[in-house]
PDB file of C-alpha atoms in Angstrom:
ATOM      1  CA  UNK A   1      88.096  82.496  82.068  1.00 71.00           C
ATOM      2  CA  UNK A   2      86.823  80.862  86.242  1.00 79.00           C
ATOM      3  CA  UNK A   3      82.395  81.462  86.025  1.00 88.00           C
ATOM      4  CA  UNK A   4      82.405  82.459  89.678  1.00 93.00           C
ATOM      5  CA  UNK A   5      78.249  82.923  91.462  1.00 95.00           C
ATOM      6  CA  UNK A   6      77.330  84.633  94.239  1.00 97.00           C
ATOM      7  CA  UNK A   7      74.386  83.488  96.670  1.00 97.00           C
ATOM      8  CA  UNK A   8      72.132  85.663  97.503  1.00 97.00           C
ATOM      9  CA  UNK A   9      72.326  88.529  94.776  1.00 96.00           C
ATOM     10  CA  UNK A  10      70.224  90.508  97.187  1.00 96.00           C
ATOM     11  CA  UNK A  11      68.999  90.826 100.442  1.00 97.00           C
ATOM     12  CA  UNK A  12      67.543  93.327 102.932  1.00 97.00           C
ATOM     13  CA  UNK A  13      68.671  93.135 105.933  1.00 96.00           C
ATOM     14  CA  UNK A  14      67.519  94.637 109.469  1.00 97.00           C
ATOM     15  CA  UNK A  15      69.514  96.217 111.865  1.00 97.00           C
ATOM     16  CA  UNK A  16      71.918  94.280 113.827  1.00 97.00           C
ATOM     17  CA  UNK A  17      72.081  90.891 112.189  1.00 97.00           C
ATOM     18  CA  UNK A  18      74.369  88.784 110.616  1.00 97.00           C
ATOM     19  CA  UNK A  19      74.170  88.032 106.674  1.00 97.00           C
ATOM     20  CA  UNK A  20      76.871  85.149 104.987  1.00 98.00           C
ATOM     21  CA  UNK A  21      77.804  85.423 100.979  1.00 98.00           C
ATOM     22  CA  UNK A  22      78.756  82.620  99.187  1.00 98.00           C
ATOM     23  CA  UNK A  23      81.260  82.740  96.661  1.00 97.00           C
ATOM     24  CA  UNK A  24      81.275  79.286  93.936  1.00 97.00           C
ATOM     25  CA  UNK A  25      84.331  78.810  91.508  1.00 94.00           C
ATOM     26  CA  UNK A  26      83.517  76.542  88.395  1.00 92.00           C
ATOM     27  CA  UNK A  27      87.261  75.295  88.765  1.00 89.00           C
ATOM     28  CA  UNK A  28      90.130  75.511  91.996  1.00 88.00           C
ATOM     29  CA  UNK A  29      91.965  78.426  92.387  1.00 86.00           C
ATOM     30  CA  UNK A  30      93.883  79.906  94.240  1.00 82.00           C
ATOM     31  CA  UNK A  31      93.566  83.080  95.418  1.00 85.00           C
ATOM     32  CA  UNK A  32      90.339  84.685  96.610  1.00 92.00           C
ATOM     33  CA  UNK A  33      89.291  87.892  97.403  1.00 94.00           C
ATOM     34  CA  UNK A  34      86.271  89.920  98.415  1.00 97.00           C
ATOM     35  CA  UNK A  35      85.324  93.022  97.736  1.00 97.00           C
ATOM     36  CA  UNK A  36      82.740  96.006  98.753  1.00 96.00           C
ATOM     37  CA  UNK A  37      81.435  99.143  96.732  1.00 93.00           C
ATOM     38  CA  UNK A  38      79.072 101.529  98.893  1.00 92.00           C
ATOM     39  CA  UNK A  39      77.459 103.664  96.768  1.00 87.00           C
ATOM     40  CA  UNK A  40      78.587 105.792  94.156  1.00 83.00           C
ATOM     41  CA  UNK A  41      82.556 104.514  95.264  1.00 87.00           C
ATOM     42  CA  UNK A  42      85.038 102.460  93.884  1.00 90.00           C
ATOM     43  CA  UNK A  43      85.636  98.537  94.722  1.00 93.00           C
ATOM     44  CA  UNK A  44      87.834  98.195  98.001  1.00 94.00           C
ATOM     45  CA  UNK A  45      89.688  95.220  99.309  1.00 94.00           C
ATOM     46  CA  UNK A  46      88.174  93.242 102.080  1.00 96.00           C
ATOM     47  CA  UNK A  47      90.527  90.234 102.063  1.00 94.00           C
ATOM     48  CA  UNK A  48      91.832  87.746 100.791  1.00 92.00           C
ATOM     49  CA  UNK A  49      91.290  84.268 101.467  1.00 91.00           C
ATOM     50  CA  UNK A  50      93.970  81.396 100.678  1.00 82.00           C
ATOM     51  CA  UNK A  51      93.072  77.935 100.925  1.00 79.00           C
ATOM     52  CA  UNK A  52      94.125  76.396 104.248  1.00 77.00           C
ATOM     53  CA  UNK A  53      95.002  80.021 105.668  1.00 79.00           C
ATOM     54  CA  UNK A  54      93.562  82.661 108.030  1.00 85.00           C
ATOM     55  CA  UNK A  55      92.200  85.280 105.629  1.00 90.00           C
ATOM     56  CA  UNK A  56      94.318  88.708 105.521  1.00 91.00           C
ATOM     57  CA  UNK A  57      92.599  91.545 105.802  1.00 93.00           C
ATOM     58  CA  UNK A  58      93.108  94.878 105.231  1.00 91.00           C
ATOM     59  CA  UNK A  59      93.098  98.016 106.955  1.00 90.00           C
ATOM     60  CA  UNK A  60      89.474  99.399 108.370  1.00 93.00           C
ATOM     61  CA  UNK A  61      88.648  95.727 108.060  1.00 96.00           C
ATOM     62  CA  UNK A  62      88.480  93.038 111.037  1.00 95.00           C
ATOM     63  CA  UNK A  63      87.996  89.312 111.743  1.00 95.00           C
ATOM     64  CA  UNK A  64      85.188  90.496 113.817  1.00 96.00           C
ATOM     65  CA  UNK A  65      82.877  92.288 111.638  1.00 97.00           C
ATOM     66  CA  UNK A  66      83.520  90.071 107.985  1.00 97.00           C
ATOM     67  CA  UNK A  67      84.543  86.266 109.267  1.00 96.00           C
ATOM     68  CA  UNK A  68      85.648  84.351 106.358  1.00 96.00           C
ATOM     69  CA  UNK A  69      86.127  81.002 105.727  1.00 93.00           C
ATOM     70  CA  UNK A  70      87.657  79.335 102.743  1.00 93.00           C
ATOM     71  CA  UNK A  71      86.963  75.336 103.040  1.00 91.00           C
ATOM     72  CA  UNK A  72      88.267  74.369  99.822  1.00 91.00           C
ATOM     73  CA  UNK A  73      90.106  75.858  96.715  1.00 90.00           C
ATOM     74  CA  UNK A  74      86.127  76.399  95.015  1.00 93.00           C
ATOM     75  CA  UNK A  75      84.067  77.825  98.018  1.00 94.00           C
ATOM     76  CA  UNK A  76      84.689  80.397  99.608  1.00 95.00           C
ATOM     77  CA  UNK A  77      82.273  82.721 102.225  1.00 96.00           C
ATOM     78  CA  UNK A  78      81.645  86.219 103.513  1.00 97.00           C
ATOM     79  CA  UNK A  79      79.831  87.057 106.841  1.00 97.00           C
ATOM     80  CA  UNK A  80      78.846  90.456 107.272  1.00 98.00           C
ATOM     81  CA  UNK A  81      78.228  90.606 111.087  1.00 97.00           C
ATOM     82  CA  UNK A  82      75.658  92.453 113.143  1.00 97.00           C
ATOM     83  CA  UNK A  83      74.335  95.066 110.233  1.00 97.00           C
ATOM     84  CA  UNK A  84      74.595  98.483 110.645  1.00 96.00           C
ATOM     85  CA  UNK A  85      72.848 100.959 107.535  1.00 96.00           C
ATOM     86  CA  UNK A  86      76.383 101.660 107.071  1.00 95.00           C
ATOM     87  CA  UNK A  87      76.873  98.255 105.362  1.00 96.00           C
ATOM     88  CA  UNK A  88      74.866  98.439 102.908  1.00 96.00           C
ATOM     89  CA  UNK A  89      76.930  97.911  99.979  1.00 96.00           C
ATOM     90  CA  UNK A  90      77.856  95.821  96.716  1.00 96.00           C
ATOM     91  CA  UNK A  91      80.204  92.624  97.487  1.00 97.00           C
ATOM     92  CA  UNK A  92      81.972  91.147  95.057  1.00 97.00           C
ATOM     93  CA  UNK A  93      83.824  87.868  95.022  1.00 96.00           C
ATOM     94  CA  UNK A  94      87.038  87.888  93.094  1.00 94.00           C
ATOM     95  CA  UNK A  95      89.639  84.730  91.914  1.00 91.00           C
ATOM     96  CA  UNK A  96      92.816  85.209  90.299  1.00 83.00           C
ATOM     97  CA  UNK A  97      94.344  81.924  89.712  1.00 68.00           C
ATOM     98  CA  UNK A  98      98.260  81.812  88.955  1.00 61.00           C
ATOM     99  CA  UNK A  99      98.421  78.425  86.645  1.00 61.00           C
ATOM    100  CA  UNK A 100      96.393  79.516  83.470  1.00 61.00           C
ATOM    101  CA  UNK A 101      96.093  83.410  83.356  1.00 59.00           C
ATOM    102  CA  UNK A 102      98.708  85.662  81.713  1.00 55.00           C
ATOM    103  CA  UNK A 103      96.942  89.077  82.497  1.00 56.00           C
ATOM    104  CA  UNK A 104      97.799  88.501  86.089  1.00 68.00           C
ATOM    105  CA  UNK A 105      93.745  89.868  86.373  1.00 78.00           C
ATOM    106  CA  UNK A 106      90.782  89.265  88.795  1.00 86.00           C
ATOM    107  CA  UNK A 107      87.759  87.689  87.538  1.00 89.00           C
ATOM    108  CA  UNK A 108      84.811  88.675  89.045  1.00 93.00           C
ATOM    109  CA  UNK A 109      81.941  87.436  90.256  1.00 94.00           C
ATOM    110  CA  UNK A 110      78.155  89.570  89.843  1.00 95.00           C
ATOM    111  CA  UNK A 111      77.823  90.782  93.243  1.00 96.00           C
ATOM    112  CA  UNK A 112      75.284  90.889  95.378  1.00 97.00           C
ATOM    113  CA  UNK A 113      73.510  93.557  96.873  1.00 96.00           C
ATOM    114  CA  UNK A 114      73.112  94.675 100.415  1.00 97.00           C
ATOM    115  CA  UNK A 115      71.145  96.727 101.828  1.00 96.00           C
ATOM    116  CA  UNK A 116      70.481  97.593 105.799  1.00 97.00           C
ATOM    117  CA  UNK A 117      67.552  99.310 107.108  1.00 95.00           C
TER     118      UNK A 117
ATOM    119  CA  UNK B   1      94.264 109.442 100.334  1.00 69.00           C
ATOM    120  CA  UNK B   2      92.864 108.057  97.062  1.00 81.00           C
ATOM    121  CA  UNK B   3      95.808 106.244  95.528  1.00 92.00           C
ATOM    122  CA  UNK B   4      94.754 105.970  92.225  1.00 96.00           C
ATOM    123  CA  UNK B   5      92.147 108.597  90.735  1.00 95.00           C
ATOM    124  CA  UNK B   6      90.051 108.474  87.565  1.00 96.00           C
ATOM    125  CA  UNK B   7      88.594 111.994  87.753  1.00 92.00           C
ATOM    126  CA  UNK B   8      86.450 112.418  84.523  1.00 95.00           C
ATOM    127  CA  UNK B   9      83.360 110.803  86.475  1.00 94.00           C
ATOM    128  CA  UNK B  10      81.457 110.441  82.839  1.00 96.00           C
ATOM    129  CA  UNK B  11      81.981 110.724  79.108  1.00 97.00           C
ATOM    130  CA  UNK B  12      79.801 110.652  76.070  1.00 97.00           C
ATOM    131  CA  UNK B  13      81.283 110.201  72.954  1.00 97.00           C
ATOM    132  CA  UNK B  14      79.457 109.633  69.024  1.00 97.00           C
ATOM    133  CA  UNK B  15      79.277 106.368  67.714  1.00 97.00           C
ATOM    134  CA  UNK B  16      82.641 105.827  65.898  1.00 97.00           C
ATOM    135  CA  UNK B  17      85.308 108.237  67.412  1.00 97.00           C
ATOM    136  CA  UNK B  18      87.587 107.563  69.770  1.00 98.00           C
ATOM    137  CA  UNK B  19      86.908 107.610  73.723  1.00 98.00           C
ATOM    138  CA  UNK B  20      90.151 108.118  76.089  1.00 98.00           C
ATOM    139  CA  UNK B  21      89.379 107.300  79.463  1.00 98.00           C
ATOM    140  CA  UNK B  22      92.121 108.721  81.870  1.00 98.00           C
ATOM    141  CA  UNK B  23      93.950 107.372  84.672  1.00 97.00           C
ATOM    142  CA  UNK B  24      96.081 109.053  87.912  1.00 97.00           C
ATOM    143  CA  UNK B  25      98.002 107.142  90.449  1.00 97.00           C
ATOM    144  CA  UNK B  26     100.875 107.738  92.832  1.00 95.00           C
ATOM    145  CA  UNK B  27     102.103 104.807  94.340  1.00 92.00           C
ATOM    146  CA  UNK B  28     105.285 103.895  92.164  1.00 91.00           C
ATOM    147  CA  UNK B  29     105.118 100.275  94.202  1.00 91.00           C
ATOM    148  CA  UNK B  30     102.446  99.193  92.057  1.00 93.00           C
ATOM    149  CA  UNK B  31     103.782  96.571  88.910  1.00 91.00           C
ATOM    150  CA  UNK B  32     100.662  95.905  86.692  1.00 93.00           C
ATOM    151  CA  UNK B  33      97.541  97.990  85.664  1.00 95.00           C
ATOM    152  CA  UNK B  34      93.965  97.198  84.407  1.00 95.00           C
ATOM    153  CA  UNK B  35      91.130  98.279  83.678  1.00 96.00           C
ATOM    154  CA  UNK B  36      87.908  96.732  83.721  1.00 96.00           C
ATOM    155  CA  UNK B  37      84.101  97.176  82.429  1.00 96.00           C
ATOM    156  CA  UNK B  38      81.105  97.160  84.427  1.00 93.00           C
ATOM    157  CA  UNK B  39      77.837  96.897  83.577  1.00 92.00           C
ATOM    158  CA  UNK B  40      74.622  97.696  85.795  1.00 86.00           C
ATOM    159  CA  UNK B  41      74.102  94.511  88.332  1.00 83.00           C
ATOM    160  CA  UNK B  42      77.158  92.635  86.718  1.00 89.00           C
ATOM    161  CA  UNK B  43      80.652  91.819  88.533  1.00 91.00           C
ATOM    162  CA  UNK B  44      83.699  93.620  86.464  1.00 93.00           C
ATOM    163  CA  UNK B  45      85.100  92.432  83.344  1.00 92.00           C
ATOM    164  CA  UNK B  46      88.685  92.318  82.192  1.00 91.00           C
ATOM    165  CA  UNK B  47      89.371  94.655  79.971  1.00 94.00           C
ATOM    166  CA  UNK B  48      92.941  94.894  79.172  1.00 94.00           C
ATOM    167  CA  UNK B  49      95.859  95.244  81.602  1.00 93.00           C
ATOM    168  CA  UNK B  50      99.843  96.673  80.819  1.00 95.00           C
ATOM    169  CA  UNK B  51     102.823  95.674  83.049  1.00 93.00           C
ATOM    170  CA  UNK B  52     104.825  98.914  84.508  1.00 94.00           C
ATOM    171  CA  UNK B  53     108.342  97.594  82.474  1.00 94.00           C
ATOM    172  CA  UNK B  54     105.507  98.503  79.659  1.00 96.00           C
ATOM    173  CA  UNK B  55     104.338 101.836  77.490  1.00 96.00           C
ATOM    174  CA  UNK B  56     101.463 100.379  75.409  1.00 97.00           C
ATOM    175  CA  UNK B  57      99.716  97.063  75.445  1.00 96.00           C
ATOM    176  CA  UNK B  58      97.087  96.677  72.380  1.00 97.00           C
ATOM    177  CA  UNK B  59      94.420  94.411  71.852  1.00 95.00           C
ATOM    178  CA  UNK B  60      91.671  94.910  69.111  1.00 97.00           C
ATOM    179  CA  UNK B  61      90.087  98.462  69.164  1.00 97.00           C
ATOM    180  CA  UNK B  62      91.020  98.772  72.766  1.00 98.00           C
ATOM    181  CA  UNK B  63      95.172 100.553  73.491  1.00 98.00           C
ATOM    182  CA  UNK B  64      96.097 100.581  76.725  1.00 98.00           C
ATOM    183  CA  UNK B  65      98.633 103.516  77.144  1.00 98.00           C
ATOM    184  CA  UNK B  66     101.220 103.718  80.609  1.00 98.00           C
ATOM    185  CA  UNK B  67     103.321 107.190  81.059  1.00 97.00           C
ATOM    186  CA  UNK B  68     105.158 106.298  84.422  1.00 96.00           C
ATOM    187  CA  UNK B  69     106.751 109.214  85.273  1.00 95.00           C
ATOM    188  CA  UNK B  70     103.739 110.805  84.935  1.00 96.00           C
ATOM    189  CA  UNK B  71     101.979 108.567  87.081  1.00 96.00           C
ATOM    190  CA  UNK B  72      99.390 108.008  84.197  1.00 97.00           C
ATOM    191  CA  UNK B  73      97.460 105.146  82.188  1.00 97.00           C
ATOM    192  CA  UNK B  74      94.265 105.912  79.616  1.00 98.00           C
ATOM    193  CA  UNK B  75      92.442 103.634  77.882  1.00 98.00           C
ATOM    194  CA  UNK B  76      91.688 104.349  74.437  1.00 98.00           C
ATOM    195  CA  UNK B  77      88.732 102.402  72.417  1.00 98.00           C
ATOM    196  CA  UNK B  78      88.511 103.261  68.554  1.00 97.00           C
ATOM    197  CA  UNK B  79      86.140 102.880  67.549  1.00 97.00           C
ATOM    198  CA  UNK B  80      83.679 103.141  69.883  1.00 98.00           C
ATOM    199  CA  UNK B  81      80.631 101.337  69.632  1.00 97.00           C
ATOM    200  CA  UNK B  82      76.990 101.437  71.528  1.00 96.00           C
ATOM    201  CA  UNK B  83      77.632  98.420  73.865  1.00 95.00           C
ATOM    202  CA  UNK B  84      80.742  99.695  74.933  1.00 97.00           C
ATOM    203  CA  UNK B  85      78.800 102.624  77.475  1.00 97.00           C
ATOM    204  CA  UNK B  86      79.153 101.281  80.832  1.00 97.00           C
ATOM    205  CA  UNK B  87      81.887 101.804  84.249  1.00 96.00           C
ATOM    206  CA  UNK B  88      85.081 102.233  83.365  1.00 97.00           C
ATOM    207  CA  UNK B  89      86.987 100.722  85.892  1.00 97.00           C
ATOM    208  CA  UNK B  90      91.375 101.094  86.360  1.00 97.00           C
ATOM    209  CA  UNK B  91      93.307  99.325  88.718  1.00 96.00           C
ATOM    210  CA  UNK B  92      96.771  98.873  89.953  1.00 95.00           C
ATOM    211  CA  UNK B  93      98.095  96.242  91.469  1.00 92.00           C
ATOM    212  CA  UNK B  94     100.974  95.700  93.497  1.00 89.00           C
ATOM    213  CA  UNK B  95     102.736  92.643  96.153  1.00 83.00           C
ATOM    214  CA  UNK B  96     101.467  93.435  99.906  1.00 76.00           C
ATOM    215  CA  UNK B  97     103.631  92.667 103.058  1.00 70.00           C
ATOM    216  CA  UNK B  98     102.041  89.736 103.553  1.00 67.00           C
ATOM    217  CA  UNK B  99     103.026  88.229  99.584  1.00 69.00           C
ATOM    218  CA  UNK B 100      99.558  88.670  98.323  1.00 73.00           C
ATOM    219  CA  UNK B 101      98.476  90.881  95.601  1.00 79.00           C
ATOM    220  CA  UNK B 102      96.287  93.615  96.094  1.00 86.00           C
ATOM    221  CA  UNK B 103      94.092  95.534  93.097  1.00 91.00           C
ATOM    222  CA  UNK B 104      92.712  99.229  94.575  1.00 94.00           C
ATOM    223  CA  UNK B 105      90.991 101.234  91.996  1.00 95.00           C
ATOM    224  CA  UNK B 106      89.987 103.845  90.852  1.00 96.00           C
ATOM    225  CA  UNK B 107      86.539 105.559  91.175  1.00 93.00           C
ATOM    226  CA  UNK B 108      85.016 104.630  87.666  1.00 95.00           C
ATOM    227  CA  UNK B 109      84.452 106.662  84.514  1.00 97.00           C
ATOM    228  CA  UNK B 110      80.940 106.119  82.954  1.00 96.00           C
ATOM    229  CA  UNK B 111      81.077 105.969  79.626  1.00 98.00           C
ATOM    230  CA  UNK B 112      78.299 106.613  77.132  1.00 98.00           C
ATOM    231  CA  UNK B 113      78.379 105.824  73.608  1.00 97.00           C
ATOM    232  CA  UNK B 114      75.876 108.589  71.903  1.00 96.00           C
ATOM    233  CA  UNK B 115      74.148 106.594  68.299  1.00 93.00           C
TER     234      UNK B 115
END
């Protein structure tokens, strides 16, 4: 299965600033996803990022707040813009590779724990 | 609107016994169901999945059962081991209007195996 790393692993940020989270995969993958897990909540899909096209955002998430880049098949970034304390969450990236996996599962990175003061 | 529900936030089971984790869903468009296991400070790890056209899938100590008419699935772990202590998430997959695939997760059940 794909090995996924995220940077930073955690950060404490001030209100009104922005943070860019990086996701690196050890193999080329077709689909990458960004999730958020707020304290005590489930994982919620923010957007799907396919290489060479604009990210597709889920209801309740907009590009101005969560801009995403996907420059190649092994890397993506998620920016949390103009942060407020409500953005304090764990942000996770995941990947799905249609060509290699037989269970249609997604592989997750370790997550980035963000605290906004 | 919570489309995937795990009504038990926590479960304690004696080591060696069977652990049964339950999940209910409301969306008939889900075509695949997955179980993930999550340790603190780590991302979720895939455990086992089942297609909506099947009613059972087994992999070692893990078995998932799907009752499509009841919109209910369960994960059985037998025998339970201390290393199974973690948070378990049920997830359901659907194809979106954009042709992408989307996973919807339940809120998780914290399983504690008592030695």
